Amino acid sequence: MTAMDIAIRISPDVIAPPAPVASAQTGAVATFLGTIRASENGESIRGLSYEAYQPMAESVMRDILTALAAPHPCQSVLVQHRTGPVLVGETAIYIEVHAAHRAEAFALLAGFMDRLKQDVPIWKTDVIA
Amino acid sequence: MTAMDIAIRISPDVIAPPAPVASAQTGAVATFLGTIRASENGESIRGLSYEAYQPMAESVMRDILTALAAPHPCQSVLVQHRTGPVLVGETAIYIEVHAAHRAEAFALLAGFMDRLKQDVPIWKTDVIA
Amino acid sequence: MTVLYFAQARRVAGRAEETIAADAPLTVDQLWAELLNRHPDLAALRATSRLACNQQFAQTDTLIHPGDEVAIIPPVSGG
Amino acid sequence: MTVLYFAQARRVAGRAEETIAADAPLTVDQLWAELLNRHPDLAALRATSRLACNQQFAQTDTLIHPGDEVAIIPPVSGG
């Protein structure tokens, strides 16, 4: 088994990923976009602001992905997470997983999001009203 | 709860979906691309050919999605499935689910793929060697 | 009634479609008997194939009426 | 050692970073005591916050050495 290719980008840049391009070995590509909704805890908002402890966030993401890849071997994963203000409708997080088969891609994707929300040092710090 | 918006396209056209655009109510967009791998059952191939019983495939997909939306309410779902020859690296199926929260989007997506492979009258009919 | 053949069933029957004249409704078993009479090689597919009537999977007690659209659905493999 | 404050911890401490002089390694409890001494309002965050040392979550028995980078990690909320 070759190691999974991991790419992580934590930055204030707008997330606008191109359509995934599958390799000849890829059978399944699963993506997830977490986008900002117009209401947060029942209140109407214009956006949210994110803060990251960037080097640690990257290294924890990498640890989580590597741990998940053992039971759910995938070919590659790209994670992009924004920092700073993110407006309603924009993408705060984008994940793209390539695998031979869909079960592994889904498991890695869902497992990563669960762990992200427990252990990756990124915070919603402010509501943009 | 508003009904889930369902769009289904079964056609020989190449699948090249634009990047998902989230609405102000969307918090989670999950997508899946099933792509053709260069080997099928250990044999090297150039592509696969798909055949569909198109009106029934559409109506079964709609039934599956409607049934899944009850336990996993989502906002919209788009399914595209190719027919005819599909070459290695190309996308045979594309699904895009929009929901308020990720758990519903993931459950609908994974559940739909499981049911598709049991009950939707679409077949891989030929290997393009 | 119109019978549609897909995938392996189309290959075995050697056609995508045929018309079966019937004066009265047929049970699923009666229709299979008629199809196997016309295309004996379909026997190999019967255990794994399902029959659809008017684009819905038929149940054991489904009655197929003259004018219905029937389809032989071998195991599917989409996605 | 350098202490980094994030999110609510940054607000409560009123700063993003500070330096703590130490001649010898500190336990996690000793460091918290020093931080609470400087910023008593951090007490409200202690139960829910974790401490990271050199970008890894500290364990109960982690020793923090002079020169280490420490961070106060309130409950995270990314994604």
Tab-separated table of C-alpha atoms in Angstrom, chain B residues 55-113:
chain	number	residue	atom	x	y	z
B	55	PRO	CA	-37.627	6.017	-16.974
B	56	MET	CA	-37.592	3.276	-14.339
B	57	ALA	CA	-34.071	4.211	-13.196
B	58	GLU	CA	-35.254	7.782	-12.664
B	59	SER	CA	-38.378	6.753	-10.812
B	60	VAL	CA	-36.547	4.252	-8.577
B	61	MET	CA	-33.895	6.891	-7.779
B	62	ARG	CA	-36.650	9.318	-6.857
B	63	ASP	CA	-38.316	6.729	-4.603
B	64	ILE	CA	-35.028	5.923	-2.874
B	65	LEU	CA	-34.196	9.597	-2.319
B	66	THR	CA	-37.661	10.386	-1.006
B	67	ALA	CA	-37.506	7.438	1.390
B	68	LEU	CA	-34.049	8.453	2.643
B	69	ALA	CA	-35.088	12.087	3.083
B	70	ALA	CA	-37.578	11.133	5.808
B	71	PRO	CA	-34.928	10.021	8.327
B	72	HIS	CA	-32.240	12.273	6.802
B	73	PRO	CA	-33.882	15.544	5.734
B	74	CYS	CA	-31.866	17.381	3.111
B	75	GLN	CA	-32.549	20.442	0.994
B	76	SER	CA	-31.684	19.242	-2.480
B	77	VAL	CA	-30.045	16.430	-4.348
B	78	LEU	CA	-28.729	16.192	-7.886
B	79	VAL	CA	-27.915	12.823	-9.479
B	80	GLN	CA	-26.221	12.480	-12.838
B	81	HIS	CA	-25.498	9.049	-14.318
B	82	ARG	CA	-23.921	8.376	-17.663
B	83	THR	CA	-25.018	5.817	-20.208
B	84	GLY	CA	-22.993	4.394	-23.083
B	85	PRO	CA	-19.201	4.311	-23.056
B	86	VAL	CA	-17.377	5.975	-20.163
B	87	LEU	CA	-13.588	6.077	-20.336
B	88	VAL	CA	-11.035	5.592	-17.559
B	89	GLY	CA	-10.836	8.696	-15.361
B	90	GLU	CA	-14.271	9.901	-16.410
B	91	THR	CA	-17.208	10.196	-14.031
B	92	ALA	CA	-19.965	7.588	-14.354
B	93	ILE	CA	-22.073	9.008	-11.524
B	94	TYR	CA	-22.174	12.346	-9.743
B	95	ILE	CA	-24.274	13.117	-6.690
B	96	GLU	CA	-24.517	16.441	-4.906
B	97	VAL	CA	-26.481	16.778	-1.676
B	98	HIS	CA	-27.231	20.048	0.110
B	99	ALA	CA	-28.377	20.035	3.714
B	100	ALA	CA	-28.419	22.199	6.793
B	101	HIS	CA	-26.061	19.806	8.595
B	102	ARG	CA	-23.427	17.332	7.483
B	103	ALA	CA	-24.807	14.194	9.171
B	104	GLU	CA	-27.949	14.234	7.016
B	105	ALA	CA	-25.985	14.928	3.842
B	106	PHE	CA	-23.540	12.062	4.491
B	107	ALA	CA	-26.335	9.631	5.414
B	108	LEU	CA	-28.397	10.445	2.324
B	109	LEU	CA	-25.365	10.176	0.056
B	110	ALA	CA	-24.064	6.872	1.405
B	111	GLY	CA	-27.550	5.391	1.692
B	112	PHE	CA	-28.376	6.370	-1.867
B	113	MET	CA	-25.246	4.712	-3.258
